[in-house]
Coordinates of N, CA and C in Angstrom, one line a residue:
Chain A
D932 N 5.1 66.6 103.2 CA 6.0 67.7 102.9 C 5.5 68.5 101.6
A933 N 5.5 69.8 101.7 CA 4.9 70.6 100.6 C 5.9 70.8 99.5
G934 N 7.2 70.5 99.8 CA 8.2 70.8 98.8 C 8.6 72.3 98.8
V935 N 9.4 72.7 97.9 CA 9.8 74.1 97.8 C 8.6 74.9 97.1
I936 N 8.3 76.0 97.8 CA 7.1 76.8 97.3 C 7.7 78.1 96.7
Q937 N 7.2 78.4 95.5 CA 7.5 79.7 94.9 C 6.3 80.4 94.6
S938 N 6.4 81.7 94.7 CA 5.3 82.6 94.3 C 5.8 83.9 93.7
P939 N 5.1 84.5 92.7 CA 4.0 83.9 92.0 C 4.5 82.8 91.1
R940 N 3.6 82.1 90.5 CA 4.0 81.1 89.5 C 4.2 81.8 88.1
H941 N 3.5 82.8 87.9 CA 3.6 83.6 86.7 C 3.5 85.1 87.0
E942 N 4.4 85.9 86.3 CA 4.4 87.3 86.6 C 4.6 88.0 85.2
V943 N 3.7 88.9 84.9 CA 3.9 89.7 83.7 C 3.9 91.2 84.2
T944 N 5.0 91.9 83.8 CA 5.1 93.2 84.2 C 5.7 94.1 83.1
E945 N 5.7 95.4 83.3 CA 6.2 96.3 82.3 C 7.7 96.7 82.6
M946 N 8.4 96.9 81.6 CA 9.8 97.4 81.8 C 9.8 98.5 82.8
G947 N 10.8 98.5 83.7 CA 11.0 99.5 84.6 C 10.3 99.3 86.0
Q948 N 9.4 98.3 86.0 CA 8.8 98.0 87.3 C 9.6 97.1 88.1
E949 N 9.3 97.2 89.4 CA 10.0 96.3 90.4 C 9.3 94.9 90.4
V950 N 10.1 93.9 90.5 CA 9.6 92.5 90.5 C 10.2 91.8 91.8
T951 N 9.3 91.2 92.5 CA 9.8 90.4 93.7 C 9.3 89.0 93.6
L952 N 10.3 88.1 93.6 CA 10.0 86.6 93.5 C 10.2 86.1 94.9
R953 N 9.4 85.1 95.3 CA 9.4 84.6 96.7 C 9.6 83.1 96.7
C954 N 10.3 82.7 97.8 CA 10.6 81.2 97.9 C 10.5 80.8 99.3
K955 N 9.9 79.7 99.5 CA 9.9 79.0 100.9 C 10.6 77.7 100.7
P956 N 11.7 77.5 101.3 CA 12.4 76.2 101.1 C 11.8 75.1 101.9
I957 N 12.2 73.9 101.7 CA 11.7 72.8 102.5 C 12.2 72.9 103.9
S958 N 11.3 72.7 104.9 CA 11.7 72.9 106.3 C 12.9 72.0 106.6
G959 N 13.9 72.6 107.3 CA 15.0 71.8 107.7 C 16.2 71.9 106.7
H960 N 15.9 72.4 105.5 CA 17.0 72.5 104.5 C 17.8 73.8 104.9
N961 N 19.1 73.7 104.8 CA 19.9 74.9 105.2 C 20.6 75.6 104.1
S962 N 20.4 75.1 102.9 CA 21.0 75.8 101.7 C 19.8 76.1 100.7
L963 N 19.9 77.3 100.2 CA 18.9 77.8 99.2 C 19.6 78.4 98.0
F964 N 19.1 78.0 96.8 CA 19.7 78.5 95.6 C 18.6 79.2 94.7
W965 N 19.0 80.2 94.0 CA 18.2 80.8 93.0 C 18.9 80.6 91.6
Y966 N 18.1 80.1 90.7 CA 18.5 79.9 89.3 C 17.6 80.7 88.3
R967 N 18.2 80.9 87.2 CA 17.4 81.5 86.1 C 17.6 80.6 84.9
Q968 N 16.5 80.3 84.2 CA 16.6 79.4 83.0 C 16.0 80.1 81.8
T969 N 16.8 80.2 80.7 CA 16.4 80.7 79.5 C 16.8 79.8 78.4
M970 N 16.2 79.9 77.2 CA 16.5 79.1 76.1 C 18.0 79.3 75.7
M971 N 18.4 80.6 75.7 CA 19.7 81.0 75.2 C 20.8 80.5 76.1
R972 N 20.6 80.7 77.4 CA 21.7 80.6 78.4 C 21.5 79.3 79.3
G973 N 20.4 78.6 79.1 CA 20.2 77.4 79.9 C 19.9 77.8 81.4
L974 N 20.4 76.9 82.3 CA 20.2 77.1 83.7 C 21.4 77.8 84.3
E975 N 21.2 78.9 84.9 CA 22.3 79.7 85.5 C 22.0 79.9 87.0
L976 N 23.1 79.6 87.8 CA 23.0 79.9 89.2 C 23.2 81.3 89.4
L977 N 22.2 82.0 90.1 CA 22.3 83.4 90.4 C 23.0 83.6 91.8
I978 N 22.6 82.9 92.8 CA 23.1 83.1 94.1 C 22.7 81.9 95.0
Y979 N 23.5 81.6 96.0 CA 23.0 80.6 96.9 C 23.4 81.0 98.4
F980 N 22.5 80.6 99.3 CA 22.7 80.9 100.7 C 22.9 79.6 101.5
N981 N 23.7 79.7 102.5 CA 23.9 78.6 103.4 C 23.6 79.2 104.8
N982 N 22.7 78.5 105.5 CA 22.3 79.0 106.8 C 21.9 80.5 106.8
N983 N 21.2 80.9 105.8 CA 20.7 82.3 105.6 C 21.7 83.3 105.1
V984 N 22.9 82.9 105.0 CA 24.0 83.8 104.6 C 24.4 83.6 103.1
P985 N 24.4 84.7 102.4 CA 24.8 84.6 101.0 C 26.2 84.1 100.8
I986 N 26.5 83.1 100.1 CA 27.8 82.5 100.0 C 28.4 82.9 98.7
D987 N 27.7 82.8 97.6 CA 28.2 83.1 96.3 C 27.1 83.8 95.5
D988 N 27.4 85.1 95.2 CA 26.4 85.8 94.4 C 27.1 86.3 93.0
S989 N 28.1 85.5 92.6 CA 28.8 85.9 91.4 C 27.9 85.7 90.2
G990 N 26.9 85.0 90.3 CA 26.0 84.8 89.1 C 24.9 85.8 89.0
M991 N 24.8 86.7 89.9 CA 23.8 87.8 89.8 C 24.2 88.7 88.7
P992 N 23.3 88.9 87.7 CA 23.7 89.6 86.5 C 24.2 91.0 86.7
E993 N 23.6 91.8 87.5 CA 24.0 93.2 87.7 C 23.3 93.7 88.9
D994 N 23.5 95.0 89.2 CA 23.0 95.6 90.4 C 21.5 95.7 90.5
R995 N 20.9 95.5 89.4 CA 19.4 95.5 89.4 C 18.8 94.3 90.2
F996 N 19.6 93.3 90.3 CA 19.2 92.0 91.0 C 19.7 92.1 92.4
S997 N 18.8 91.7 93.3 CA 19.2 91.5 94.7 C 18.4 90.4 95.4
A998 N 19.1 89.7 96.3 CA 18.4 88.6 97.0 C 18.6 88.7 98.5
K999 N 17.6 88.3 99.2 CA 17.7 88.3 100.6 C 17.1 87.0 101.2
M1000 N 17.6 86.6 102.4 CA 17.1 85.5 103.1 C 17.0 85.9 104.6
P1001 N 15.9 86.5 105.0 CA 15.9 87.0 106.3 C 15.7 86.0 107.4
N1002 N 15.3 84.8 107.0 CA 15.2 83.7 107.9 C 15.2 82.4 107.2
A1003 N 15.2 81.3 107.9 CA 15.4 80.0 107.3 C 14.3 79.5 106.4
S1004 N 13.2 80.2 106.5 CA 12.0 79.7 105.8 C 11.5 80.7 104.7
F1005 N 12.3 81.7 104.3 CA 11.9 82.6 103.3 C 13.0 83.3 102.6
S1006 N 12.9 83.4 101.3 CA 13.9 84.2 100.5 C 13.2 84.9 99.4
T1007 N 13.8 86.1 99.1 CA 13.2 86.9 97.9 C 14.3 87.2 96.9
L1008 N 13.9 87.2 95.7 CA 14.8 87.7 94.6 C 14.1 88.9 94.0
K1009 N 14.8 90.0 94.0 CA 14.1 91.3 93.5 C 14.9 91.8 92.3
I1010 N 14.1 92.3 91.4 CA 14.7 92.9 90.2 C 14.1 94.3 90.1
Q1011 N 15.0 95.3 90.1 CA 14.5 96.7 90.1 C 15.6 97.6 89.5
P1012 N 15.3 98.2 88.3 CA 14.1 98.1 87.5 C 14.2 96.9 86.6
S1013 N 13.1 96.3 86.3 CA 13.1 95.1 85.4 C 13.2 95.5 83.9
E1014 N 13.8 94.6 83.1 CA 14.0 94.9 81.7 C 13.5 93.6 80.9
P1015 N 13.2 93.8 79.6 CA 12.7 92.7 78.9 C 13.6 91.5 78.9
R1016 N 14.9 91.7 78.9 CA 15.9 90.6 78.9 C 15.9 89.8 80.2
D1017 N 15.2 90.3 81.2 CA 15.1 89.5 82.4 C 14.0 88.4 82.3
S1018 N 13.3 88.4 81.2 CA 12.2 87.4 81.0 C 12.9 86.0 81.0
A1019 N 12.4 85.2 81.9 CA 12.9 83.8 82.1 C 12.1 83.1 83.1
V1020 N 12.5 81.8 83.3 CA 11.9 81.1 84.5 C 12.9 81.1 85.6
Y1021 N 12.5 81.5 86.8 CA 13.3 81.6 87.9 C 13.0 80.5 88.9
F1022 N 14.0 79.7 89.2 CA 13.8 78.5 90.1 C 14.5 78.8 91.4
C1023 N 13.8 78.4 92.4 CA 14.4 78.3 93.8 C 14.6 76.8 94.1
A1024 N 15.7 76.5 94.7 CA 15.9 75.1 95.2 C 16.5 75.1 96.6
S1025 N 16.2 74.1 97.3 CA 16.8 73.9 98.6 C 17.4 72.6 98.8
R1026 N 18.3 72.5 99.8 CA 19.0 71.3 100.0 C 19.4 71.1 101.5
A1027 N 19.3 69.9 102.0 CA 19.7 69.7 103.4 C 21.2 69.5 103.4
S1028 N 21.7 69.6 104.6 CA 23.2 69.4 104.8 C 23.5 67.9 104.6
G1029 N 24.8 67.7 104.2 CA 25.2 66.3 103.9 C 25.6 66.1 102.5
H1030 N 26.6 65.3 102.3 CA 27.2 65.2 101.0 C 26.3 64.7 99.9
L1031 N 25.4 63.8 100.3 CA 24.6 63.1 99.2 C 23.3 63.8 98.8
N1032 N 23.0 64.8 99.5 CA 21.6 65.3 99.4 C 21.5 66.2 98.1
E1033 N 20.6 65.8 97.3 CA 20.3 66.5 96.1 C 19.6 67.8 96.4
Q1034 N 19.5 68.7 95.4 CA 18.7 69.9 95.5 C 17.2 69.5 95.1
F1035 N 16.3 70.1 95.8 CA 14.9 70.0 95.5 C 14.5 71.3 94.9
F1036 N 13.9 71.3 93.7 CA 13.5 72.5 93.0 C 12.1 72.8 93.3
G1037 N 11.8 74.1 93.3 CA 10.4 74.6 93.3 C 9.9 74.6 91.9
P1038 N 8.6 74.9 91.7 CA 8.0 74.8 90.4 C 8.4 75.9 89.5
G1039 N 9.1 76.9 90.0 CA 9.5 78.0 89.1 C 8.5 79.2 89.0
T1040 N 9.1 80.4 88.7 CA 8.3 81.5 88.4 C 8.6 81.9 87.0
R1041 N 7.6 82.0 86.2 CA 7.8 82.4 84.8 C 7.6 83.9 84.7
L1042 N 8.6 84.6 84.5 CA 8.6 86.1 84.4 C 8.6 86.6 83.0
T1043 N 7.7 87.4 82.7 CA 7.7 88.1 81.4 C 7.7 89.6 81.6
V1044 N 8.7 90.3 81.1 CA 8.8 91.7 81.2 C 8.6 92.3 79.8
L1045 N 7.5 93.1 79.7 CA 7.1 93.7 78.4 C 7.8 95.0 78.1
Chain B
A1252 N 36.9 76.8 81.8 CA 36.5 75.5 81.2 C 35.1 75.2 81.8
Q1253 N 34.3 74.5 81.0 CA 33.0 74.1 81.4 C 33.1 73.0 82.5
K1254 N 32.4 73.1 83.6 CA 32.4 72.1 84.6 C 31.7 70.8 84.1
I1255 N 30.5 71.0 83.4 CA 29.7 69.9 82.9 C 29.4 70.2 81.5
T1256 N 29.7 69.1 80.7 CA 29.4 69.2 79.2 C 28.5 68.2 78.8
Q1257 N 27.4 68.6 78.2 CA 26.5 67.7 77.5 C 26.5 68.0 76.1
T1258 N 27.0 67.1 75.3 CA 27.2 67.4 73.8 C 26.0 67.1 72.9
Q1259 N 25.0 66.5 73.5 CA 23.8 66.1 72.6 C 22.7 67.1 72.9
P1260 N 22.4 68.1 72.1 CA 21.3 69.0 72.3 C 20.0 68.2 72.2
G1261 N 19.9 67.3 71.3 CA 18.7 66.5 71.1 C 18.9 65.1 70.8
M1262 N 18.0 64.2 71.3 CA 18.1 62.8 71.1 C 16.7 62.2 70.8
F1263 N 16.7 61.2 69.9 CA 15.5 60.5 69.7 C 15.7 59.0 70.0
V1264 N 14.6 58.4 70.5 CA 14.7 57.0 70.8 C 13.4 56.4 70.6
Q1265 N 13.4 55.1 70.1 CA 12.1 54.4 69.9 C 11.6 53.9 71.2
E1266 N 10.3 54.0 71.4 CA 9.7 53.5 72.6 C 10.2 52.0 72.8
K1267 N 10.5 51.7 74.1 CA 10.9 50.4 74.6 C 12.4 50.2 74.3
E1268 N 13.1 51.1 73.6 CA 14.5 50.9 73.4 C 15.3 51.6 74.6
A1269 N 16.6 51.3 74.7 CA 17.4 52.0 75.6 C 18.1 53.2 75.0
V1270 N 18.4 54.2 75.8 CA 19.1 55.4 75.3 C 20.1 55.8 76.3
T1271 N 21.2 56.3 75.8 CA 22.3 56.8 76.6 C 22.5 58.3 76.4
L1272 N 22.4 59.1 77.5 CA 22.6 60.5 77.4 C 24.0 60.8 78.0
D1273 N 24.8 61.5 77.2 CA 26.2 61.7 77.6 C 26.4 62.9 78.5
C1274 N 27.4 62.8 79.4 CA 27.8 63.8 80.3 C 29.3 63.7 80.7
T1275 N 30.0 64.7 80.5 CA 31.4 64.7 80.9 C 31.6 65.9 81.9
Y1276 N 32.6 65.7 82.8 CA 32.7 66.7 83.8 C 34.2 67.1 84.0
D1277 N 34.4 68.2 84.6 CA 35.8 68.7 84.8 C 35.9 69.1 86.3
T1278 N 36.8 68.5 87.0 CA 37.1 68.9 88.4 C 38.4 68.4 88.8
S1279 N 39.0 69.1 89.7 CA 40.2 68.7 90.4 C 40.0 68.3 91.8
D1280 N 38.7 68.4 92.2 CA 38.3 68.0 93.6 C 38.3 66.5 93.6
P1281 N 38.9 65.8 94.6 CA 38.9 64.4 94.7 C 37.5 63.8 95.1
S1282 N 36.7 64.7 95.7 CA 35.4 64.3 96.3 C 34.3 65.1 95.6
Y1283 N 33.4 64.4 94.9 CA 32.4 65.1 94.2 C 31.2 64.2 94.0
G1284 N 30.1 64.8 93.7 CA 28.9 64.0 93.4 C 28.3 64.4 92.0
L1285 N 27.7 63.5 91.3 CA 27.1 63.7 90.0 C 25.6 63.4 90.1
F1286 N 24.8 64.3 89.5 CA 23.4 64.2 89.6 C 22.8 64.3 88.2
W1287 N 21.7 63.6 88.0 CA 20.9 63.8 86.8 C 19.5 64.3 87.2
Y1288 N 19.0 65.3 86.5 CA 17.7 65.8 86.7 C 16.9 65.7 85.4
K1289 N 15.6 65.5 85.5 CA 14.7 65.5 84.4 C 13.8 66.7 84.4
Q1290 N 13.6 67.4 83.3 CA 12.7 68.5 83.3 C 11.6 68.3 82.2
P1291 N 10.4 67.8 82.5 CA 9.4 67.6 81.5 C 8.9 69.0 81.0
S1292 N 8.0 68.9 80.0 CA 7.5 70.2 79.4 C 6.7 71.0 80.4
S1293 N 6.3 70.4 81.5 CA 5.6 71.2 82.6 C 6.5 72.1 83.3
G1294 N 7.8 71.8 83.2 CA 8.8 72.8 83.8 C 9.5 72.4 85.1
E1295 N 8.9 71.5 85.8 CA 9.6 71.2 87.1 C 10.8 70.4 86.9
M1296 N 11.7 70.5 87.9 CA 13.0 69.8 87.8 C 12.9 68.6 88.8
I1297 N 13.1 67.4 88.3 CA 12.9 66.2 89.0 C 14.3 65.5 89.2
F1298 N 14.7 65.2 90.4 CA 15.9 64.5 90.6 C 15.7 63.0 90.2
L1299 N 16.7 62.5 89.5 CA 16.6 61.1 89.0 C 17.6 60.2 89.7
I1300 N 18.9 60.5 89.8 CA 19.9 59.6 90.2 C 21.2 60.3 90.6
Y1301 N 21.9 59.7 91.5 CA 23.1 60.3 92.1 C 24.3 59.2 92.1
Q1302 N 25.5 59.8 91.8 CA 26.7 58.9 91.8 C 27.8 59.7 92.6
G1303 N 28.3 59.1 93.6 CA 29.4 59.7 94.3 C 30.8 59.3 93.7
S1304 N 31.7 60.2 93.8 CA 33.0 59.9 93.2 C 33.7 58.7 93.8
Y1305 N 33.4 58.4 95.0 CA 34.1 57.2 95.6 C 33.2 55.9 95.5
D1306 N 32.1 56.0 94.9 CA 31.2 54.8 94.8 C 31.9 53.9 93.9
Q1307 N 32.0 52.6 94.3 CA 32.6 51.6 93.5 C 31.7 51.1 92.4
Q1308 N 30.4 51.1 92.6 CA 29.5 50.6 91.6 C 28.7 51.7 91.0
N1309 N 28.2 51.4 89.8 CA 27.4 52.4 89.1 C 26.0 52.5 89.8
A1310 N 25.5 53.7 89.9 CA 24.2 53.9 90.5 C 23.1 53.4 89.6
T1311 N 22.1 52.8 90.2 CA 20.9 52.4 89.5 C 19.6 52.9 90.3
E1312 N 18.6 53.3 89.5 CA 17.3 53.7 90.1 C 16.2 53.3 89.1
G1313 N 15.7 52.1 89.3 CA 14.7 51.6 88.4 C 15.2 51.5 87.0
R1314 N 14.6 52.2 86.1 CA 15.0 52.1 84.7 C 16.2 53.0 84.4
Y1315 N 16.6 53.8 85.4 CA 17.8 54.7 85.2 C 19.0 54.1 85.8
S1316 N 20.1 54.2 85.0 CA 21.4 53.8 85.5 C 22.5 54.8 85.1
L1317 N 23.5 54.9 85.8 CA 24.5 55.8 85.5 C 25.8 55.1 85.2
N1318 N 26.3 55.3 84.0 CA 27.5 54.7 83.5 C 28.7 55.6 83.9
F1319 N 29.3 55.3 85.1 CA 30.3 56.2 85.7 C 31.7 55.6 85.3
Q1320 N 32.4 56.5 84.5 CA 33.8 56.1 84.1 C 34.7 57.2 84.6
K1321 N 35.2 57.0 85.8 CA 36.0 58.0 86.5 C 37.2 58.5 85.8
A1322 N 37.9 57.6 85.2 CA 39.2 58.0 84.5 C 38.9 58.9 83.3
R1323 N 37.7 58.6 82.7 CA 37.3 59.4 81.5 C 36.5 60.6 81.9
K1324 N 36.2 60.8 83.2 CA 35.4 61.8 83.7 C 34.0 61.9 83.0
S1325 N 33.4 60.8 82.9 CA 32.1 60.7 82.2 C 31.1 60.1 83.2
A1326 N 29.8 60.5 83.1 CA 28.8 60.1 83.9 C 27.5 60.0 83.1
N1327 N 27.5 59.1 82.1 CA 26.3 59.0 81.2 C 25.1 58.4 81.8
L1328 N 24.0 58.9 81.5 CA 22.7 58.4 82.0 C 22.2 57.4 81.0
V1329 N 21.8 56.2 81.4 CA 21.2 55.2 80.6 C 19.7 55.0 81.0
I1330 N 18.8 55.2 80.1 CA 17.4 54.9 80.3 C 17.0 53.6 79.6
S1331 N 16.6 52.6 80.3 CA 16.2 51.4 79.6 C 14.7 51.4 79.4
A1332 N 14.3 50.6 78.4 CA 12.9 50.5 78.1 C 12.2 51.8 78.0
S1333 N 12.6 52.7 77.1 CA 12.1 54.1 77.1 C 10.5 54.1 77.0
Q1334 N 9.9 55.1 77.7 CA 8.5 55.3 77.6 C 8.2 56.7 77.1
L1335 N 7.0 56.8 76.6 CA 6.6 58.1 76.1 C 6.8 59.2 77.1
G1336 N 6.6 58.9 78.4 CA 6.7 59.9 79.4 C 8.1 60.3 79.7
D1337 N 9.1 59.6 79.1 CA 10.5 60.0 79.3 C 10.9 61.2 78.5
S1338 N 10.0 61.6 77.5 CA 10.3 62.7 76.7 C 10.4 64.0 77.6
A1339 N 11.6 64.6 77.6 CA 11.9 65.7 78.5 C 13.3 66.2 78.2
M1340 N 13.6 67.3 78.9 CA 15.0 67.7 79.0 C 15.7 67.0 80.2
Y1341 N 17.0 66.6 80.0 CA 17.7 66.0 81.0 C 19.0 66.7 81.3
F1342 N 19.2 67.1 82.5 CA 20.4 67.8 82.9 C 21.3 67.0 83.8
C1343 N 22.6 67.1 83.5 CA 23.6 66.5 84.3 C 24.2 67.6 85.2
A1344 N 24.5 67.3 86.5 CA 25.0 68.3 87.4 C 26.1 67.7 88.3
M1345 N 26.9 68.6 88.8 CA 28.0 68.1 89.7 C 28.1 69.1 90.9
R1346 N 28.5 68.5 92.0 CA 28.8 69.3 93.2 C 30.2 68.8 93.7
E1347 N 31.1 69.8 93.9 CA 32.4 69.5 94.4 C 32.3 69.7 95.9
F1348 N 32.6 68.6 96.7 CA 32.3 68.6 98.1 C 33.3 69.5 98.9
L1349 N 34.5 69.6 98.4 CA 35.5 70.3 99.2 C 35.4 71.8 99.0
T1350 N 34.7 72.2 97.9 CA 34.7 73.6 97.6 C 33.4 74.3 97.9
G1351 N 32.4 73.5 98.3 CA 31.2 74.2 98.7 C 29.9 73.6 98.2
N1352 N 28.9 74.3 98.3 CA 27.5 73.8 98.0 C 27.1 74.0 96.6
Q1353 N 27.8 74.7 95.8 CA 27.3 75.0 94.5 C 27.2 73.8 93.6
F1354 N 26.1 73.8 92.8 CA 25.9 72.8 91.8 C 26.2 73.4 90.5
Y1355 N 26.9 72.6 89.6 CA 27.1 73.0 88.2 C 26.3 72.2 87.3
F1356 N 25.5 72.9 86.5 CA 24.6 72.2 85.6 C 25.1 72.2 84.1
G1357 N 24.8 71.2 83.4 CA 25.1 71.2 81.9 C 24.0 71.9 81.2
T1358 N 24.1 72.0 79.9 CA 23.1 72.7 79.1 C 21.9 71.9 78.7
G1359 N 22.0 70.6 79.1 CA 20.8 69.7 78.9 C 20.8 69.0 77.6
T1360 N 20.0 67.9 77.6 CA 19.7 67.1 76.4 C 18.2 66.9 76.3
S1361 N 17.7 67.3 75.1 CA 16.3 67.1 74.9 C 16.0 65.7 74.4
L1362 N 15.3 64.9 75.1 CA 15.0 63.5 74.6 C 13.6 63.4 74.2
T1363 N 13.4 62.9 73.0 CA 12.1 62.6 72.5 C 11.9 61.1 72.2
V1364 N 10.9 60.5 72.8 CA 10.6 59.1 72.7 C 9.6 59.0 71.6
I1365 N 9.9 58.2 70.6 CA 9.0 58.0 69.4 C 8.2 56.7 69.6
P1366 N 6.9 56.9 69.4 CA 6.0 55.7 69.6 C 6.2 54.6 68.5

C-alpha cells in the first residue's frame, strides 16, 4: 500500500498566483481530510469529505480556498489568489469507515507564498 | 471550549526514563475515540495508539500506553524507556462517533529526549 500521496511536496509561489494541491487517498478509504499546520495556529482542519461529498468546510479560511473531490481516488485544494499568510504545511489524510479506524496522513505539502 | 487540551508545550526526558504527556478532552458524546500521533522533525504524522471510550482497559502498544481516566476526561500518553528517536511533537486527538467523522487535534507537545 502506497499510503496517502500528496503532490507537490514543496511549492514556492508568488503572491496572487493560483496554487493547487493534490491528494490521492488510500484505496478503499471513504473519508478524506485537508489540514493546515502552522507554528502559530497548529493543526487546523480545513474541510473533510465523506464518500466524495464535502461534509464540513467550516474550517476553510475564506473564499480564496476551495476543495474538490471528483472521485474516490483524488482530491484538490486550491488557493486563488494566494497570499503570504497562506504559507504552511498542508496535510491530506484519509480514513476507512468504522469507529476504530485512525486517520492516515500524507507527507504534506510545504507551501511558501512570497 | 477547546475539545482537546495539551498543556505542555515542551517536555524534556532523560534517555531510558519514562515520560507522561498530558491530554484532556471535552465532549458530551457518550461514544468517542482518543488518538495519539507523533510528528518527527521530518514532518509526517504517525499514528501511535487508540483508546475507545467504552474500553475497560488502558490501551498499550509496545512502549506506548494510554492512561485513560474517563471521569477526569484525561487520556495521557506514557512513553516508557525513552529513546532518542522519540524526540518529536506529539498530538492528542479525539473523534466523537455520534456527531461525525471530524477529528479534533490538540496543540501538541514537543518532546526532547536527552542522552
